[in-house]
PDB file of C-alpha atoms in Angstrom:
ATOM      1  CA  UNK A   1     -15.076  -6.630 159.581  1.00  0.00           C
ATOM      2  CA  UNK A   2     -12.651  -4.597 161.902  1.00  0.00           C
ATOM      3  CA  UNK A   3     -11.283  -1.083 161.027  1.00  0.00           C
ATOM      4  CA  UNK A   4      -8.146  -2.503 159.985  1.00  0.00           C
ATOM      5  CA  UNK A   5      -9.581  -5.072 157.903  1.00  0.00           C
ATOM      6  CA  UNK A   6     -11.612  -2.652 156.133  1.00  0.00           C
ATOM      7  CA  UNK A   7      -8.818  -0.315 155.346  1.00  0.00           C
ATOM      8  CA  UNK A   8      -6.830  -3.259 153.950  1.00  0.00           C
ATOM      9  CA  UNK A   9      -9.959  -4.346 152.040  1.00  0.00           C
ATOM     10  CA  UNK A  10     -10.051  -0.849 150.504  1.00  0.00           C
ATOM     11  CA  UNK A  11      -6.346  -1.074 149.645  1.00  0.00           C
ATOM     12  CA  UNK A  12      -6.693  -4.315 147.809  1.00  0.00           C
ATOM     13  CA  UNK A  13      -9.874  -2.893 146.005  1.00  0.00           C
ATOM     14  CA  UNK A  14      -7.573  -0.476 144.541  1.00  0.00           C
ATOM     15  CA  UNK A  15      -8.638   2.465 141.942  1.00  0.00           C
ATOM     16  CA  UNK A  16     -12.183   2.941 140.513  1.00  0.00           C
ATOM     17  CA  UNK A  17     -13.127   4.213 137.226  1.00  0.00           C
ATOM     18  CA  UNK A  18     -15.299   7.469 138.060  1.00  0.00           C
ATOM     19  CA  UNK A  19     -16.144   8.287 134.436  1.00  0.00           C
ATOM     20  CA  UNK A  20     -19.940   8.604 133.800  1.00  0.00           C
ATOM     21  CA  UNK A  21     -19.070   8.666 129.961  1.00  0.00           C
ATOM     22  CA  UNK A  22     -22.050   7.624 127.949  1.00  0.00           C
ATOM     23  CA  UNK A  23     -21.509   5.425 124.713  1.00  0.00           C
ATOM     24  CA  UNK A  24     -24.567   5.883 123.105  1.00  0.00           C
ATOM     25  CA  UNK A  25     -24.300   4.930 119.294  1.00  0.00           C
ATOM     26  CA  UNK A  26     -21.134   3.423 120.023  1.00  0.00           C
ATOM     27  CA  UNK A  27     -19.699  -0.048 119.628  1.00  0.00           C
ATOM     28  CA  UNK A  28     -17.315  -2.003 121.911  1.00  0.00           C
ATOM     29  CA  UNK A  29     -15.810  -5.466 121.383  1.00  0.00           C
ATOM     30  CA  UNK A  30     -14.702  -7.340 124.441  1.00  0.00           C
ATOM     31  CA  UNK A  31     -12.930 -10.755 124.188  1.00  0.00           C
ATOM     32  CA  UNK A  32     -13.338 -13.315 126.586  1.00  0.00           C
ATOM     33  CA  UNK A  33     -16.293 -11.418 128.412  1.00  0.00           C
ATOM     34  CA  UNK A  34     -18.291 -14.556 129.581  1.00  0.00           C
ATOM     35  CA  UNK A  35     -16.436 -14.529 132.996  1.00  0.00           C
ATOM     36  CA  UNK A  36     -14.079 -12.713 135.329  1.00  0.00           C
ATOM     37  CA  UNK A  37     -13.056  -9.227 134.832  1.00  0.00           C
ATOM     38  CA  UNK A  38     -14.171  -9.554 130.870  1.00  0.00           C
ATOM     39  CA  UNK A  39     -17.769 -10.200 132.064  1.00  0.00           C
ATOM     40  CA  UNK A  40     -17.672  -7.199 134.463  1.00  0.00           C
ATOM     41  CA  UNK A  41     -16.309  -5.123 131.920  1.00  0.00           C
ATOM     42  CA  UNK A  42     -18.899  -5.911 129.781  1.00  0.00           C
ATOM     43  CA  UNK A  43     -21.653  -5.110 132.331  1.00  0.00           C
ATOM     44  CA  UNK A  44     -20.338  -1.667 132.995  1.00  0.00           C
ATOM     45  CA  UNK A  45     -20.052  -0.960 129.257  1.00  0.00           C
ATOM     46  CA  UNK A  46     -23.423  -2.367 128.661  1.00  0.00           C
ATOM     47  CA  UNK A  47     -24.884   0.652 130.973  1.00  0.00           C
ATOM     48  CA  UNK A  48     -23.349   2.919 128.470  1.00  0.00           C
ATOM     49  CA  UNK A  49     -23.603   1.598 124.989  1.00  0.00           C
ATOM     50  CA  UNK A  50     -23.447  -1.351 122.516  1.00  0.00           C
ATOM     51  CA  UNK A  51     -21.198  -4.581 123.694  1.00  0.00           C
ATOM     52  CA  UNK A  52     -20.173  -7.442 121.545  1.00  0.00           C
ATOM     53  CA  UNK A  53     -19.200 -10.191 123.722  1.00  0.00           C
ATOM     54  CA  UNK A  54     -16.765 -12.225 121.718  1.00  0.00           C
ATOM     55  CA  UNK A  55     -16.057 -15.719 123.253  1.00  0.00           C
ATOM     56  CA  UNK A  56     -15.083 -19.392 122.464  1.00  0.00           C
ATOM     57  CA  UNK A  57     -17.888 -20.741 124.724  1.00  0.00           C
ATOM     58  CA  UNK A  58     -21.248 -19.763 123.227  1.00  0.00           C
ATOM     59  CA  UNK A  59     -23.300 -21.169 125.879  1.00  0.00           C
ATOM     60  CA  UNK A  60     -21.252 -19.450 128.666  1.00  0.00           C
ATOM     61  CA  UNK A  61     -21.416 -16.244 126.702  1.00  0.00           C
ATOM     62  CA  UNK A  62     -25.159 -16.414 126.273  1.00  0.00           C
ATOM     63  CA  UNK A  63     -25.634 -17.079 129.880  1.00  0.00           C
ATOM     64  CA  UNK A  64     -23.549 -13.842 130.600  1.00  0.00           C
ATOM     65  CA  UNK A  65     -24.979 -11.847 128.134  1.00  0.00           C
ATOM     66  CA  UNK A  66     -28.760 -12.433 128.937  1.00  0.00           C
ATOM     67  CA  UNK A  67     -27.693 -11.781 132.772  1.00  0.00           C
ATOM     68  CA  UNK A  68     -26.151  -8.378 131.670  1.00  0.00           C
ATOM     69  CA  UNK A  69     -29.234  -7.599 129.436  1.00  0.00           C
ATOM     70  CA  UNK A  70     -31.447  -8.307 132.181  1.00  0.00           C
ATOM     71  CA  UNK A  71     -29.506  -6.184 134.512  1.00  0.00           C
ATOM     72  CA  UNK A  72     -28.910  -3.288 132.588  1.00  0.00           C
ATOM     73  CA  UNK A  73     -32.031  -3.174 130.320  1.00  0.00           C
ATOM     74  CA  UNK A  74     -29.537  -2.805 127.284  1.00  0.00           C
ATOM     75  CA  UNK A  75     -30.716  -5.452 124.602  1.00  0.00           C
ATOM     76  CA  UNK A  76     -27.645  -4.442 122.626  1.00  0.00           C
ATOM     77  CA  UNK A  77     -25.436  -7.143 124.251  1.00  0.00           C
ATOM     78  CA  UNK A  78     -24.647  -9.356 121.453  1.00  0.00           C
ATOM     79  CA  UNK A  79     -22.577 -12.593 121.424  1.00  0.00           C
ATOM     80  CA  UNK A  80     -20.342 -13.674 118.733  1.00  0.00           C
ATOM     81  CA  UNK A  81     -18.013 -16.803 118.463  1.00  0.00           C
ATOM     82  CA  UNK A  82     -14.466 -16.079 118.556  1.00  0.00           C
ATOM     83  CA  UNK A  83     -11.765 -18.663 119.567  1.00  0.00           C
ATOM     84  CA  UNK A  84      -8.337 -16.716 119.694  1.00  0.00           C
ATOM     85  CA  UNK A  85      -6.295 -20.336 119.576  1.00  0.00           C
ATOM     86  CA  UNK A  86      -7.461 -20.646 115.834  1.00  0.00           C
ATOM     87  CA  UNK A  87      -6.725 -18.078 113.410  1.00  0.00           C
ATOM     88  CA  UNK A  88      -9.476 -19.426 111.177  1.00  0.00           C
ATOM     89  CA  UNK A  89     -12.001 -18.514 113.803  1.00  0.00           C
ATOM     90  CA  UNK A  90     -10.376 -15.025 114.099  1.00  0.00           C
ATOM     91  CA  UNK A  91     -10.734 -14.310 110.650  1.00  0.00           C
ATOM     92  CA  UNK A  92     -14.524 -15.557 110.465  1.00  0.00           C
ATOM     93  CA  UNK A  93     -15.381 -13.283 113.726  1.00  0.00           C
ATOM     94  CA  UNK A  94     -13.602 -10.374 111.872  1.00  0.00           C
ATOM     95  CA  UNK A  95     -15.390 -10.908 108.564  1.00  0.00           C
ATOM     96  CA  UNK A  96     -18.879 -11.388 110.050  1.00  0.00           C
ATOM     97  CA  UNK A  97     -18.260  -8.314 112.306  1.00  0.00           C
ATOM     98  CA  UNK A  98     -17.264  -5.978 109.371  1.00  0.00           C
ATOM     99  CA  UNK A  99     -20.261  -7.317 107.547  1.00  0.00           C
ATOM    100  CA  UNK A 100     -22.572  -6.657 110.155  1.00  0.00           C
ATOM    101  CA  UNK A 101     -21.256  -3.603 111.877  1.00  0.00           C
ATOM    102  CA  UNK A 102     -20.193  -0.054 110.257  1.00  0.00           C
ATOM    103  CA  UNK A 103     -18.443   1.117 113.231  1.00  0.00           C
ATOM    104  CA  UNK A 104     -16.076   0.072 116.083  1.00  0.00           C
ATOM    105  CA  UNK A 105     -15.055   2.568 118.832  1.00  0.00           C
ATOM    106  CA  UNK A 106     -13.362   0.453 121.285  1.00  0.00           C
ATOM    107  CA  UNK A 107     -11.547  -3.004 121.266  1.00  0.00           C
ATOM    108  CA  UNK A 108     -10.688  -4.542 124.601  1.00  0.00           C
ATOM    109  CA  UNK A 109      -8.308  -7.662 124.154  1.00  0.00           C
ATOM    110  CA  UNK A 110      -9.145  -9.056 127.294  1.00  0.00           C
ATOM    111  CA  UNK A 111      -9.332 -12.930 126.959  1.00  0.00           C
ATOM    112  CA  UNK A 112      -6.216 -14.768 128.177  1.00  0.00           C
ATOM    113  CA  UNK A 113      -5.088 -18.202 129.230  1.00  0.00           C
ATOM    114  CA  UNK A 114      -2.744 -18.819 132.350  1.00  0.00           C
ATOM    115  CA  UNK A 115      -0.553 -21.632 133.501  1.00  0.00           C
ATOM    116  CA  UNK A 116      -1.673 -24.150 130.823  1.00  0.00           C
ATOM    117  CA  UNK A 117       0.112 -27.386 130.558  1.00  0.00           C
ATOM    118  CA  UNK A 118       2.237 -27.247 127.408  1.00  0.00           C
ATOM    119  CA  UNK A 119       0.011 -27.588 124.372  1.00  0.00           C
ATOM    120  CA  UNK A 120      -0.343 -25.626 120.939  1.00  0.00           C
ATOM    121  CA  UNK A 121      -2.964 -23.565 119.226  1.00  0.00           C
ATOM    122  CA  UNK A 122      -4.631 -24.905 115.979  1.00  0.00           C
ATOM    123  CA  UNK A 123      -1.924 -23.207 114.095  1.00  0.00           C
ATOM    124  CA  UNK A 124       0.957 -24.669 116.099  1.00  0.00           C
ATOM    125  CA  UNK A 125       1.737 -21.634 118.348  1.00  0.00           C
ATOM    126  CA  UNK A 126       2.731 -22.181 122.102  1.00  0.00           C
ATOM    127  CA  UNK A 127      -0.752 -21.630 123.873  1.00  0.00           C
ATOM    128  CA  UNK A 128      -0.105 -18.609 126.092  1.00  0.00           C
ATOM    129  CA  UNK A 129       1.656 -16.736 123.153  1.00  0.00           C
ATOM    130  CA  UNK A 130      -0.785 -17.657 120.710  1.00  0.00           C
ATOM    131  CA  UNK A 131      -3.925 -16.753 122.655  1.00  0.00           C
ATOM    132  CA  UNK A 132      -2.695 -13.918 124.590  1.00  0.00           C
ATOM    133  CA  UNK A 133      -0.579 -12.067 121.973  1.00  0.00           C
ATOM    134  CA  UNK A 134      -0.705 -13.662 118.438  1.00  0.00           C
ATOM    135  CA  UNK A 135      -4.811 -14.037 118.436  1.00  0.00           C
ATOM    136  CA  UNK A 136      -5.250 -10.407 119.696  1.00  0.00           C
ATOM    137  CA  UNK A 137      -2.450  -9.093 117.471  1.00  0.00           C
ATOM    138  CA  UNK A 138      -4.319 -10.511 114.574  1.00  0.00           C
ATOM    139  CA  UNK A 139      -7.892  -9.569 115.576  1.00  0.00           C
ATOM    140  CA  UNK A 140      -6.546  -5.992 115.987  1.00  0.00           C
ATOM    141  CA  UNK A 141      -4.888  -5.903 112.560  1.00  0.00           C
ATOM    142  CA  UNK A 142      -8.299  -7.246 110.896  1.00  0.00           C
ATOM    143  CA  UNK A 143     -10.364  -4.690 112.842  1.00  0.00           C
ATOM    144  CA  UNK A 144      -8.007  -1.690 112.386  1.00  0.00           C
ATOM    145  CA  UNK A 145      -9.552  -0.175 109.384  1.00  0.00           C
ATOM    146  CA  UNK A 146     -13.029  -0.043 111.206  1.00  0.00           C
ATOM    147  CA  UNK A 147     -11.406   1.513 114.125  1.00  0.00           C
ATOM    148  CA  UNK A 148      -9.821   4.232 112.151  1.00  0.00           C
ATOM    149  CA  UNK A 149     -12.880   4.923 110.247  1.00  0.00           C
ATOM    150  CA  UNK A 150     -14.736   5.357 113.675  1.00  0.00           C
ATOM    151  CA  UNK A 151     -12.217   7.586 115.442  1.00  0.00           C
ATOM    152  CA  UNK A 152     -12.166   8.620 118.093  1.00  0.00           C
ATOM    153  CA  UNK A 153     -11.373   4.996 118.843  1.00  0.00           C
ATOM    154  CA  UNK A 154      -9.603   3.185 121.519  1.00  0.00           C
ATOM    155  CA  UNK A 155      -7.426  -0.427 121.824  1.00  0.00           C
ATOM    156  CA  UNK A 156      -7.121  -1.569 125.291  1.00  0.00           C
ATOM    157  CA  UNK A 157      -4.988  -4.579 125.850  1.00  0.00           C
ATOM    158  CA  UNK A 158      -5.161  -6.331 129.423  1.00  0.00           C
ATOM    159  CA  UNK A 159      -1.425  -7.160 130.068  1.00  0.00           C
ATOM    160  CA  UNK A 160      -0.589  -7.940 133.782  1.00  0.00           C
ATOM    161  CA  UNK A 161       2.327  -7.285 136.554  1.00  0.00           C
ATOM    162  CA  UNK A 162       3.486 -10.440 135.364  1.00  0.00           C
ATOM    163  CA  UNK A 163       5.205  -8.755 132.472  1.00  0.00           C
ATOM    164  CA  UNK A 164       8.139  -8.172 134.762  1.00  0.00           C
ATOM    165  CA  UNK A 165       9.001 -11.574 134.727  1.00  0.00           C
ATOM    166  CA  UNK A 166       8.782 -12.066 131.263  1.00  0.00           C
ATOM    167  CA  UNK A 167      11.183 -11.987 128.242  1.00  0.00           C
ATOM    168  CA  UNK A 168      10.816 -12.707 124.303  1.00  0.00           C
ATOM    169  CA  UNK A 169      12.844 -15.700 123.735  1.00  0.00           C
ATOM    170  CA  UNK A 170      13.050 -15.350 119.811  1.00  0.00           C
ATOM    171  CA  UNK A 171      15.237 -18.512 119.645  1.00  0.00           C
ATOM    172  CA  UNK A 172      12.414 -20.494 121.300  1.00  0.00           C
ATOM    173  CA  UNK A 173       9.126 -18.607 121.012  1.00  0.00           C
ATOM    174  CA  UNK A 174       6.917 -21.583 121.213  1.00  0.00           C
ATOM    175  CA  UNK A 175       8.724 -23.333 124.260  1.00  0.00           C
ATOM    176  CA  UNK A 176       9.852 -26.376 122.180  1.00  0.00           C
ATOM    177  CA  UNK A 177      13.345 -26.397 123.915  1.00  0.00           C
ATOM    178  CA  UNK A 178      12.293 -25.415 127.324  1.00  0.00           C
ATOM    179  CA  UNK A 179       9.026 -24.655 128.804  1.00  0.00           C
ATOM    180  CA  UNK A 180       7.601 -23.405 132.065  1.00  0.00           C
ATOM    181  CA  UNK A 181       4.030 -22.507 132.247  1.00  0.00           C
ATOM    182  CA  UNK A 182       4.380 -19.551 134.760  1.00  0.00           C
ATOM    183  CA  UNK A 183       7.199 -18.080 132.742  1.00  0.00           C
ATOM    184  CA  UNK A 184       5.061 -18.541 129.502  1.00  0.00           C
ATOM    185  CA  UNK A 185       2.447 -16.497 130.904  1.00  0.00           C
ATOM    186  CA  UNK A 186       4.887 -13.901 131.908  1.00  0.00           C
ATOM    187  CA  UNK A 187       6.341 -13.820 128.388  1.00  0.00           C
ATOM    188  CA  UNK A 188       2.632 -13.414 126.774  1.00  0.00           C
ATOM    189  CA  UNK A 189       2.074 -10.642 129.027  1.00  0.00           C
ATOM    190  CA  UNK A 190       5.302  -8.838 128.370  1.00  0.00           C
ATOM    191  CA  UNK A 191       4.361  -9.260 124.474  1.00  0.00           C
ATOM    192  CA  UNK A 192       1.160  -7.504 125.203  1.00  0.00           C
ATOM    193  CA  UNK A 193       3.143  -4.432 126.595  1.00  0.00           C
ATOM    194  CA  UNK A 194       5.468  -4.483 123.820  1.00  0.00           C
ATOM    195  CA  UNK A 195       2.572  -4.641 121.143  1.00  0.00           C
ATOM    196  CA  UNK A 196       0.903  -1.771 122.922  1.00  0.00           C
ATOM    197  CA  UNK A 197       3.937   0.383 122.664  1.00  0.00           C
ATOM    198  CA  UNK A 198       4.593  -0.307 119.075  1.00  0.00           C
ATOM    199  CA  UNK A 199       1.198  -0.147 117.847  1.00  0.00           C
ATOM    200  CA  UNK A 200       0.708   3.343 119.576  1.00  0.00           C
ATOM    201  CA  UNK A 201       3.808   4.604 117.994  1.00  0.00           C
ATOM    202  CA  UNK A 202       2.637   3.301 114.381  1.00  0.00           C
ATOM    203  CA  UNK A 203      -0.611   4.776 114.863  1.00  0.00           C
ATOM    204  CA  UNK A 204       0.910   8.289 115.730  1.00  0.00           C
ATOM    205  CA  UNK A 205       3.048   8.228 112.859  1.00  0.00           C
ATOM    206  CA  UNK A 206       0.227   7.320 110.358  1.00  0.00           C
ATOM    207  CA  UNK A 207      -2.563   9.665 111.748  1.00  0.00           C
ATOM    208  CA  UNK A 208      -2.708  13.634 111.498  1.00  0.00           C
ATOM    209  CA  UNK A 209      -5.453  13.337 114.219  1.00  0.00           C
ATOM    210  CA  UNK A 210      -3.434  11.160 116.440  1.00  0.00           C
ATOM    211  CA  UNK A 211      -5.321  12.034 119.560  1.00  0.00           C
ATOM    212  CA  UNK A 212      -8.059  10.258 118.216  1.00  0.00           C
ATOM    213  CA  UNK A 213      -7.023   7.050 118.039  1.00  0.00           C
ATOM    214  CA  UNK A 214      -5.269   5.327 121.099  1.00  0.00           C
ATOM    215  CA  UNK A 215      -3.795   2.151 122.508  1.00  0.00           C
ATOM    216  CA  UNK A 216      -2.896   1.355 125.969  1.00  0.00           C
ATOM    217  CA  UNK A 217      -2.292  -1.668 128.209  1.00  0.00           C
ATOM    218  CA  UNK A 218      -3.047  -2.463 131.875  1.00  0.00           C
ATOM    219  CA  UNK A 219      -2.618  -4.698 134.873  1.00  0.00           C
ATOM    220  CA  UNK A 220      -6.017  -5.264 136.293  1.00  0.00           C
ATOM    221  CA  UNK A 221      -4.727  -6.557 139.739  1.00  0.00           C
ATOM    222  CA  UNK A 222      -4.748  -9.805 141.468  1.00  0.00           C
ATOM    223  CA  UNK A 223      -8.089 -10.868 140.637  1.00  0.00           C
ATOM    224  CA  UNK A 224     -10.412 -14.014 142.194  1.00  0.00           C
ATOM    225  CA  UNK A 225     -11.199 -15.495 138.756  1.00  0.00           C
ATOM    226  CA  UNK A 226     -11.079 -18.748 136.735  1.00  0.00           C
ATOM    227  CA  UNK A 227      -7.900 -17.790 135.102  1.00  0.00           C
ATOM    228  CA  UNK A 228      -5.832 -20.196 137.698  1.00  0.00           C
ATOM    229  CA  UNK A 229      -8.053 -23.166 136.863  1.00  0.00           C
ATOM    230  CA  UNK A 230      -5.025 -25.136 135.374  1.00  0.00           C
ATOM    231  CA  UNK A 231      -2.961 -24.883 138.630  1.00  0.00           C
ATOM    232  CA  UNK A 232      -4.471 -26.991 141.776  1.00  0.00           C
ATOM    233  CA  UNK A 233      -1.681 -25.084 143.838  1.00  0.00           C
ATOM    234  CA  UNK A 234      -2.679 -21.778 142.696  1.00  0.00           C
ATOM    235  CA  UNK A 235      -6.408 -22.556 143.041  1.00  0.00           C
ATOM    236  CA  UNK A 236      -5.598 -23.367 146.631  1.00  0.00           C
ATOM    237  CA  UNK A 237      -3.671 -20.067 147.297  1.00  0.00           C
ATOM    238  CA  UNK A 238      -6.308 -18.032 145.609  1.00  0.00           C
ATOM    239  CA  UNK A 239      -8.978 -19.507 148.171  1.00  0.00           C
ATOM    240  CA  UNK A 240      -6.787 -19.057 151.187  1.00  0.00           C
ATOM    241  CA  UNK A 241      -5.789 -15.536 150.523  1.00  0.00           C
ATOM    242  CA  UNK A 242      -9.013 -14.510 148.746  1.00  0.00           C
ATOM    243  CA  UNK A 243      -9.635 -11.746 151.126  1.00  0.00           C
ATOM    244  CA  UNK A 244      -6.297 -10.052 149.576  1.00  0.00           C
ATOM    245  CA  UNK A 245      -7.726 -10.592 145.976  1.00  0.00           C
ATOM    246  CA  UNK A 246      -9.722  -8.326 144.104  1.00  0.00           C
ATOM    247  CA  UNK A 247     -13.227  -9.248 143.159  1.00  0.00           C
ATOM    248  CA  UNK A 248     -13.833  -9.338 139.327  1.00  0.00           C
ATOM    249  CA  UNK A 249     -15.688  -6.016 139.391  1.00  0.00           C
ATOM    250  CA  UNK A 250     -12.552  -4.393 141.101  1.00  0.00           C
ATOM    251  CA  UNK A 251     -10.363  -6.025 138.556  1.00  0.00           C
ATOM    252  CA  UNK A 252     -12.327  -4.613 135.725  1.00  0.00           C
ATOM    253  CA  UNK A 253     -12.050  -1.045 136.831  1.00  0.00           C
ATOM    254  CA  UNK A 254      -8.804  -0.268 135.039  1.00  0.00           C
ATOM    255  CA  UNK A 255     -10.065  -1.852 131.652  1.00  0.00           C
ATOM    256  CA  UNK A 256     -13.040   0.363 131.985  1.00  0.00           C
ATOM    257  CA  UNK A 257     -11.006   3.490 132.673  1.00  0.00           C
ATOM    258  CA  UNK A 258      -8.936   2.843 129.800  1.00  0.00           C
ATOM    259  CA  UNK A 259     -11.883   2.272 127.689  1.00  0.00           C
ATOM    260  CA  UNK A 260     -13.973   5.462 128.717  1.00  0.00           C
ATOM    261  CA  UNK A 261     -12.246   8.023 130.697  1.00  0.00           C
ATOM    262  CA  UNK A 262     -12.466  11.352 129.082  1.00  0.00           C
ATOM    263  CA  UNK A 263      -9.130  12.422 130.450  1.00  0.00           C
ATOM    264  CA  UNK A 264      -7.314   9.664 128.485  1.00  0.00           C
ATOM    265  CA  UNK A 265      -8.751  11.102 125.032  1.00  0.00           C
ATOM    266  CA  UNK A 266      -5.213  11.786 123.717  1.00  0.00           C
ATOM    267  CA  UNK A 267      -3.063   9.416 126.032  1.00  0.00           C
ATOM    268  CA  UNK A 268      -1.545   6.408 124.203  1.00  0.00           C
ATOM    269  CA  UNK A 269       1.200   3.627 124.418  1.00  0.00           C
ATOM    270  CA  UNK A 270       0.849   3.707 128.289  1.00  0.00           C
ATOM    271  CA  UNK A 271       0.509   1.206 130.823  1.00  0.00           C
ATOM    272  CA  UNK A 272      -2.216   1.329 133.758  1.00  0.00           C
ATOM    273  CA  UNK A 273      -2.778  -0.058 136.975  1.00  0.00           C
ATOM    274  CA  UNK A 274      -5.686   0.969 139.549  1.00  0.00           C
ATOM    275  CA  UNK A 275      -6.667   3.612 137.087  1.00  0.00           C
ATOM    276  CA  UNK A 276      -3.285   5.445 136.845  1.00  0.00           C
ATOM    277  CA  UNK A 277      -0.055   5.188 135.050  1.00  0.00           C
ATOM    278  CA  UNK A 278       2.187   2.437 136.437  1.00  0.00           C
ATOM    279  CA  UNK A 279       6.006   1.367 136.102  1.00  0.00           C
ATOM    280  CA  UNK A 280       6.767  -0.598 132.929  1.00  0.00           C
ATOM    281  CA  UNK A 281       9.557  -2.996 133.254  1.00  0.00           C
ATOM    282  CA  UNK A 282      12.838  -2.305 131.285  1.00  0.00           C
ATOM    283  CA  UNK A 283      11.969  -5.203 128.944  1.00  0.00           C
ATOM    284  CA  UNK A 284       8.488  -3.583 128.412  1.00  0.00           C
ATOM    285  CA  UNK A 285      10.353  -0.268 127.204  1.00  0.00           C
ATOM    286  CA  UNK A 286      12.814  -1.950 124.736  1.00  0.00           C
ATOM    287  CA  UNK A 287      11.871  -0.672 121.443  1.00  0.00           C
ATOM    288  CA  UNK A 288      14.149  -2.780 119.388  1.00  0.00           C
ATOM    289  CA  UNK A 289      12.364  -5.780 121.002  1.00  0.00           C
ATOM    290  CA  UNK A 290       9.075  -4.447 120.354  1.00  0.00           C
ATOM    291  CA  UNK A 291       9.915  -3.842 116.425  1.00  0.00           C
ATOM    292  CA  UNK A 292      11.242  -7.388 116.314  1.00  0.00           C
ATOM    293  CA  UNK A 293       8.259  -8.887 118.019  1.00  0.00           C
ATOM    294  CA  UNK A 294       6.057  -7.008 115.514  1.00  0.00           C
ATOM    295  CA  UNK A 295       7.866  -8.251 112.240  1.00  0.00           C
ATOM    296  CA  UNK A 296       8.070 -12.078 113.649  1.00  0.00           C
ATOM    297  CA  UNK A 297       4.303 -11.913 114.773  1.00  0.00           C
ATOM    298  CA  UNK A 298       3.632 -10.779 111.133  1.00  0.00           C
ATOM    299  CA  UNK A 299       5.621 -13.541 109.809  1.00  0.00           C
ATOM    300  CA  UNK A 300       4.013 -16.069 112.001  1.00  0.00           C
ATOM    301  CA  UNK A 301       0.380 -14.939 111.246  1.00  0.00           C
ATOM    302  CA  UNK A 302       1.239 -14.572 107.320  1.00  0.00           C
ATOM    303  CA  UNK A 303       0.053 -10.778 107.314  1.00  0.00           C
ATOM    304  CA  UNK A 304       1.509  -7.649 106.215  1.00  0.00           C
ATOM    305  CA  UNK A 305       1.171  -4.748 108.691  1.00  0.00           C
ATOM    306  CA  UNK A 306       3.389  -1.973 108.071  1.00  0.00           C
TER     307      UNK A 306
END
């Protein structure tokens, strides 16, 4: 590679997590950790402590976990079934986890779908909103007490730069009146940012030791991953421009940073990209929308979360 190509590649790679923090005796859950940035996040955290790989596809997850175990020498990489498109599966996952694990220090809501043709989850939610937002909303709700008991604890929500193109369409949340799969993804990523802000606010209000319990969101970068598998055009573009895309390892750096970096011990409600604070769209800073989305999400999921 020429010097110019190398420096371009370095620029694309973005920030790196420099923290060497160990997570001995600590437990982390990563959703969708069988591929892409989720798998690389699990690989990194497995060098530090116990990791629970929560995935829909058990065979793929087991393959990823055994590869990570072999590479890190950590046998504490455990696979659990979790289908975020089905609230029954989310409740079963949480129930089993709470019965088996007494502590939870890090929850990384990483799994996501992108550019799906119009479809609905088992509960009738539009797929992007259902998996990317509502599934993680419910999961976080069910695990919250365990996180609180284990403080200091962190919740990390993987959002995207795409949140800039999103809006919360309360009149048509499930895209029944009009649907565009690109926009549906953007809307769900905006929901991740709003959920993070509102969650951080509520946690701060509740806790005297507020620094010990944080929630942050992030943009991983444009990453070569399977996320674009539903779009032939995107797969084609991804191939052509792969030099300008992050590898999954590079894309995982900000997730790892938000999960372990010591300097974020008392930082909450923020949005990061390339391991540093990043600009949030005006819609992503709208507290009224965040509050409304919270109560609508509770209603849809049939939960009470004050």
